[in-house]
Amino acid sequence: MNREERLIRENIIAKCRWMNASGLNQGTSGNISARYKDRMLITPSATPYDSMKPEMIASMPLEGEYGSWEGPLKPSTEWRFHLDIMRGRPDVGGVVHTHSTYATVLAIARKPIPACHYMMAAFGGTDIRCAGYARFGTAELSELALAALEGRNGCLLANHGMIAVGANLEKAMWLAVELETIARQYYLSLALGQPHILGDAEIAETSQGFSTYGLQEPKAKAAKPAKATAKARAAARSKPEKKRSSKR
């Protein structure tokens, strides 16, 4: 493998270890994939992240024989929805699947998340849908997940967990954190009573604000004083000085 591919593999492993250390996931239940040219790199099945090496990451073609893979270990059992997402959405470069606590609690209750927070706009709509239930690793689960992700960058999986997708692995992981955060906030607001939900116009306004978020305009440079010409400097030197008056 070349240096570019190795760095992506190392990044996948680093993200897996981080999501477990941060509490976003537990054990080997989650899985991560990243696009690399015409292939998908994905975590292997049932392999502890602490012992994972770059060479263990499975490689799957985005075109050609569906489900074929290369590597010493089988790809994650959830390879279907990872692969189907990347095949169907060229805008996606990274997929993160976790069993994070609050997102999974809502998925168990089969509760979609409405626009309880303006950060919902980061997911491309006014809600996070909850996909119907199907056994892990099945084609049916993949179909349900793709439907829930239509026009969205995240979804819940009934009685299972959540998926977040992004243009790259960093963006996908950021959205996974945001999804778990919103799930926790929504869950706690339900405990207080009926949460206030933002309207479509308010989410659209936030989306528009996101288009310039983080863009810094360059600071205007102070105008430098014009340099005196050589002729002007010579004229100033030749000008006789005024004598000071002796009168006080």
Short mmCIF file of C-alpha atoms in Angstrom, two decimals:
data_model
loop_
_atom_site.label_atom_id
_atom_site.label_comp_id
_atom_site.label_asym_id
_atom_site.label_seq_id
_atom_site.Cartn_x
_atom_site.Cartn_y
_atom_site.Cartn_z
CA MET A 1 0.00 0.00 0.00
CA ASN A 2 1.18 3.53 -0.68
CA ARG A 3 1.66 6.26 1.92
CA GLU A 4 -1.70 7.94 1.19
CA GLU A 5 -3.66 4.73 1.71
CA ARG A 6 -1.70 3.86 4.83
CA LEU A 7 -2.51 7.25 6.37
CA ILE A 8 -6.24 6.67 5.76
CA ARG A 9 -6.03 3.24 7.37
CA GLU A 10 -4.20 4.69 10.36
CA ASN A 11 -6.81 7.44 10.62
CA ILE A 12 -9.63 4.86 10.67
CA ILE A 13 -7.95 3.04 13.57
CA ALA A 14 -7.30 6.30 15.45
CA LYS A 15 -10.96 7.30 15.07
CA CYS A 16 -12.13 3.87 16.28
CA ARG A 17 -9.97 4.11 19.39
CA TRP A 18 -11.09 7.69 20.03
CA MET A 19 -14.80 6.93 19.78
CA ASN A 20 -14.43 4.13 22.34
CA ALA A 21 -12.27 6.21 24.68
CA SER A 22 -14.76 9.10 24.48
CA GLY A 23 -17.74 6.86 25.24
CA LEU A 24 -19.28 7.31 21.81
CA ASN A 25 -19.05 3.56 21.29
CA GLN A 26 -18.36 0.40 23.29
CA GLY A 27 -16.25 -2.65 22.49
CA THR A 28 -16.21 -3.75 18.85
CA SER A 29 -19.86 -2.88 18.22
CA GLY A 30 -19.23 0.15 15.99
CA ASN A 31 -17.52 0.30 12.62
CA ILE A 32 -15.95 2.92 10.37
CA SER A 33 -15.26 3.16 6.65
CA ALA A 34 -13.52 5.66 4.39
CA ARG A 35 -13.42 6.15 0.63
CA TYR A 36 -10.06 5.71 -1.08
CA LYS A 37 -10.14 6.27 -4.84
CA ASP A 38 -12.33 3.48 -6.27
CA ARG A 39 -12.35 1.40 -3.09
CA MET A 40 -13.80 1.46 0.41
CA LEU A 41 -11.58 0.80 3.42
CA ILE A 42 -13.50 -0.61 6.38
CA THR A 43 -12.77 -1.98 9.85
CA PRO A 44 -12.57 -5.79 10.08
CA SER A 45 -15.18 -7.85 11.88
CA ALA A 46 -14.95 -8.50 15.65
CA THR A 47 -11.44 -7.11 16.03
CA PRO A 48 -10.49 -5.11 19.15
CA TYR A 49 -9.43 -1.62 18.13
CA ASP A 50 -6.41 -1.57 20.44
CA SER A 51 -4.85 -4.51 18.59
CA MET A 52 -5.83 -3.35 15.10
CA LYS A 53 -3.07 -2.68 12.54
CA PRO A 54 -3.33 -0.80 9.20
CA GLU A 55 -2.84 -4.06 7.30
CA MET A 56 -5.95 -5.52 8.98
CA ILE A 57 -8.31 -2.95 7.44
CA ALA A 58 -10.39 -4.63 4.72
CA SER A 59 -10.52 -3.15 1.23
CA MET A 60 -13.65 -3.47 -0.94
CA PRO A 61 -14.24 -2.31 -4.54
CA LEU A 62 -16.96 0.30 -5.02
CA GLU A 63 -17.69 -1.17 -8.45
CA GLY A 64 -17.36 -4.68 -9.77
CA GLU A 65 -18.10 -7.81 -7.77
CA TYR A 66 -20.44 -6.80 -4.95
CA GLY A 67 -19.15 -7.84 -1.54
CA SER A 68 -15.69 -8.94 -2.64
CA TRP A 69 -12.87 -7.88 -0.36
CA GLU A 70 -9.12 -7.99 0.15
CA GLY A 71 -7.19 -8.32 3.40
CA PRO A 72 -6.28 -10.84 6.09
CA LEU A 73 -9.58 -10.36 7.97
CA LYS A 74 -13.23 -10.26 6.91
CA PRO A 75 -14.81 -6.79 6.72
CA SER A 76 -17.31 -5.66 9.37
CA THR A 77 -20.61 -7.50 9.33
CA GLU A 78 -22.18 -4.12 8.52
CA TRP A 79 -20.21 -3.75 5.28
CA ARG A 80 -23.45 -3.73 3.24
CA PHE A 81 -24.80 -0.39 4.36
CA HIS A 82 -21.31 1.15 4.32
CA LEU A 83 -20.79 0.00 0.75
CA ASP A 84 -24.31 0.85 -0.42
CA ILE A 85 -24.06 4.35 1.04
CA MET A 86 -20.77 5.03 -0.73
CA ARG A 87 -21.97 3.51 -3.99
CA GLY A 88 -25.18 5.55 -3.94
CA ARG A 89 -23.77 8.81 -2.62
CA PRO A 90 -20.60 10.13 -4.27
CA ASP A 91 -20.64 13.03 -1.76
CA VAL A 92 -19.86 10.63 1.10
CA GLY A 93 -16.22 9.93 1.92
CA GLY A 94 -16.63 8.58 5.44
CA VAL A 95 -19.22 6.54 7.36
CA VAL A 96 -19.34 6.14 11.15
CA HIS A 97 -21.66 3.63 12.83
CA THR A 98 -21.88 3.54 16.64
CA HIS A 99 -24.07 2.18 19.41
CA SER A 100 -23.84 5.46 21.34
CA THR A 101 -26.07 5.48 24.42
CA TYR A 102 -28.63 8.23 23.88
CA ALA A 103 -29.01 7.74 20.12
CA THR A 104 -29.55 4.03 20.80
CA VAL A 105 -32.07 4.74 23.58
CA LEU A 106 -34.16 6.79 21.14
CA ALA A 107 -33.69 4.11 18.49
CA ILE A 108 -35.00 1.49 20.96
CA ALA A 109 -38.04 3.70 21.56
CA ARG A 110 -38.17 4.20 17.76
CA LYS A 111 -38.37 7.94 18.23
CA PRO A 112 -37.10 10.14 15.40
CA ILE A 113 -35.43 13.35 16.57
CA PRO A 114 -37.23 16.58 15.58
CA ALA A 115 -35.57 20.00 15.23
CA CYS A 116 -35.07 20.46 18.97
CA HIS A 117 -31.75 22.25 18.35
CA TYR A 118 -30.52 24.44 15.52
CA MET A 119 -27.60 22.03 14.91
CA MET A 120 -30.16 19.77 13.24
CA ALA A 121 -29.40 21.88 10.15
CA ALA A 122 -25.98 20.21 9.90
CA PHE A 123 -27.77 16.97 8.99
CA GLY A 124 -29.51 18.41 5.94
CA GLY A 125 -33.12 18.66 7.16
CA THR A 126 -35.50 19.23 10.02
CA ASP A 127 -35.25 15.82 11.65
CA ILE A 128 -33.23 12.67 12.17
CA ARG A 129 -35.26 9.71 10.95
CA CYS A 130 -35.34 6.32 12.63
CA ALA A 131 -34.97 3.46 10.16
CA GLY A 132 -37.12 0.37 10.65
CA TYR A 133 -35.70 -2.74 12.27
CA ALA A 134 -33.83 -5.52 10.48
CA ARG A 135 -31.12 -7.87 11.71
CA PHE A 136 -27.57 -6.53 11.60
CA GLY A 137 -25.57 -7.21 8.45
CA THR A 138 -28.58 -7.86 6.22
CA ALA A 139 -29.49 -6.38 2.86
CA GLU A 140 -32.83 -5.36 4.37
CA LEU A 141 -31.09 -3.26 7.04
CA SER A 142 -29.04 -1.56 4.34
CA GLU A 143 -32.17 -0.69 2.35
CA LEU A 144 -33.87 0.73 5.45
CA ALA A 145 -30.78 2.75 6.37
CA LEU A 146 -30.46 4.24 2.87
CA ALA A 147 -34.11 5.31 2.93
CA ALA A 148 -33.66 7.00 6.33
CA LEU A 149 -30.52 8.76 5.04
CA GLU A 150 -32.26 10.20 1.96
CA GLY A 151 -31.33 13.90 2.01
CA ARG A 152 -29.72 13.49 5.43
CA ASN A 153 -26.25 13.02 6.93
CA GLY A 154 -27.38 10.89 9.84
CA CYS A 155 -30.08 8.49 11.01
CA LEU A 156 -31.05 6.15 13.82
CA LEU A 157 -31.38 2.39 13.35
CA ALA A 158 -34.31 0.89 15.29
CA ASN A 159 -33.15 -1.13 18.34
CA HIS A 160 -29.59 -0.83 17.11
CA GLY A 161 -27.67 2.46 16.97
CA MET A 162 -26.90 5.29 14.58
CA ILE A 163 -25.12 6.20 11.35
CA ALA A 164 -23.39 9.47 10.46
CA VAL A 165 -21.91 10.24 7.05
CA GLY A 166 -19.68 13.04 5.81
CA ALA A 167 -17.53 14.25 2.94
CA ASN A 168 -14.55 12.75 4.76
CA LEU A 169 -13.89 10.75 7.91
CA GLU A 170 -13.33 13.86 10.05
CA LYS A 171 -16.70 15.32 9.04
CA ALA A 172 -18.47 11.99 9.58
CA MET A 173 -17.03 11.63 13.08
CA TRP A 174 -17.92 15.24 13.92
CA LEU A 175 -21.51 14.57 12.88
CA ALA A 176 -21.60 11.35 14.90
CA VAL A 177 -20.66 13.37 17.99
CA GLU A 178 -23.27 16.02 17.11
CA LEU A 179 -25.95 13.35 16.63
CA GLU A 180 -25.26 11.77 20.02
CA THR A 181 -25.25 15.24 21.61
CA ILE A 182 -28.61 16.17 20.08
CA ALA A 183 -30.03 12.76 21.08
CA ARG A 184 -28.99 13.36 24.68
CA GLN A 185 -30.41 16.89 24.68
CA TYR A 186 -33.71 15.72 23.20
CA TYR A 187 -33.99 12.83 25.67
CA LEU A 188 -33.40 15.13 28.64
CA SER A 189 -35.80 17.78 27.32
CA LEU A 190 -38.51 15.11 27.07
CA ALA A 191 -37.97 14.38 30.76
CA LEU A 192 -38.80 18.01 31.54
CA GLY A 193 -42.00 18.00 29.52
CA GLN A 194 -42.85 19.01 25.98
CA PRO A 195 -39.76 20.43 24.24
CA HIS A 196 -40.16 23.41 21.90
CA ILE A 197 -39.35 22.42 18.31
CA LEU A 198 -37.88 24.83 15.77
CA GLY A 199 -39.80 25.46 12.55
CA ASP A 200 -38.69 24.80 8.98
CA ALA A 201 -37.90 28.48 8.40
CA GLU A 202 -35.64 28.61 11.46
CA ILE A 203 -33.69 25.54 10.35
CA ALA A 204 -33.41 26.96 6.81
CA GLU A 205 -32.04 30.19 8.26
CA THR A 206 -29.45 28.22 10.22
CA SER A 207 -28.46 26.28 7.08
CA GLN A 208 -27.88 29.57 5.31
CA GLY A 209 -25.76 30.76 8.24
CA PHE A 210 -23.67 27.59 8.05
CA SER A 211 -22.67 28.49 4.47
CA THR A 212 -20.36 31.22 5.80
CA TYR A 213 -19.62 29.78 9.25
CA GLY A 214 -15.90 29.62 9.93
CA LEU A 215 -14.95 31.76 6.95
CA GLN A 216 -12.66 34.56 8.05
CA GLU A 217 -12.34 37.69 5.94
CA PRO A 218 -8.73 38.90 5.66
CA LYS A 219 -7.98 41.85 7.89
CA ALA A 220 -7.62 45.10 5.96
CA LYS A 221 -4.03 46.31 5.96
CA ALA A 222 -3.38 49.86 7.13
CA ALA A 223 -2.34 52.13 4.28
CA LYS A 224 1.37 52.94 4.36
CA PRO A 225 2.33 56.63 4.21
CA ALA A 226 3.49 57.65 0.76
CA LYS A 227 7.26 57.81 0.41
CA ALA A 228 8.69 61.24 -0.39
CA THR A 229 10.29 61.51 -3.77
CA ALA A 230 14.01 62.19 -4.06
CA LYS A 231 13.25 65.62 -5.56
CA ALA A 232 11.00 66.57 -2.61
CA ARG A 233 13.61 65.39 -0.08
CA ALA A 234 16.32 67.47 -1.80
CA ALA A 235 14.06 70.55 -1.80
CA ALA A 236 13.39 70.14 1.91
CA ARG A 237 17.11 69.97 2.71
CA SER A 238 17.89 73.13 0.71
CA LYS A 239 15.16 75.19 2.42
CA PRO A 240 16.72 77.66 4.92
CA GLU A 241 15.84 77.10 8.54
CA LYS A 242 13.92 79.81 10.40
CA LYS A 243 15.89 81.47 13.13
CA ARG A 244 14.41 81.21 16.55
CA SER A 245 13.32 84.49 18.05
CA SER A 246 15.35 85.70 20.99
CA LYS A 247 12.32 87.35 22.46
CA ARG A 248 10.72 85.61 25.36
#
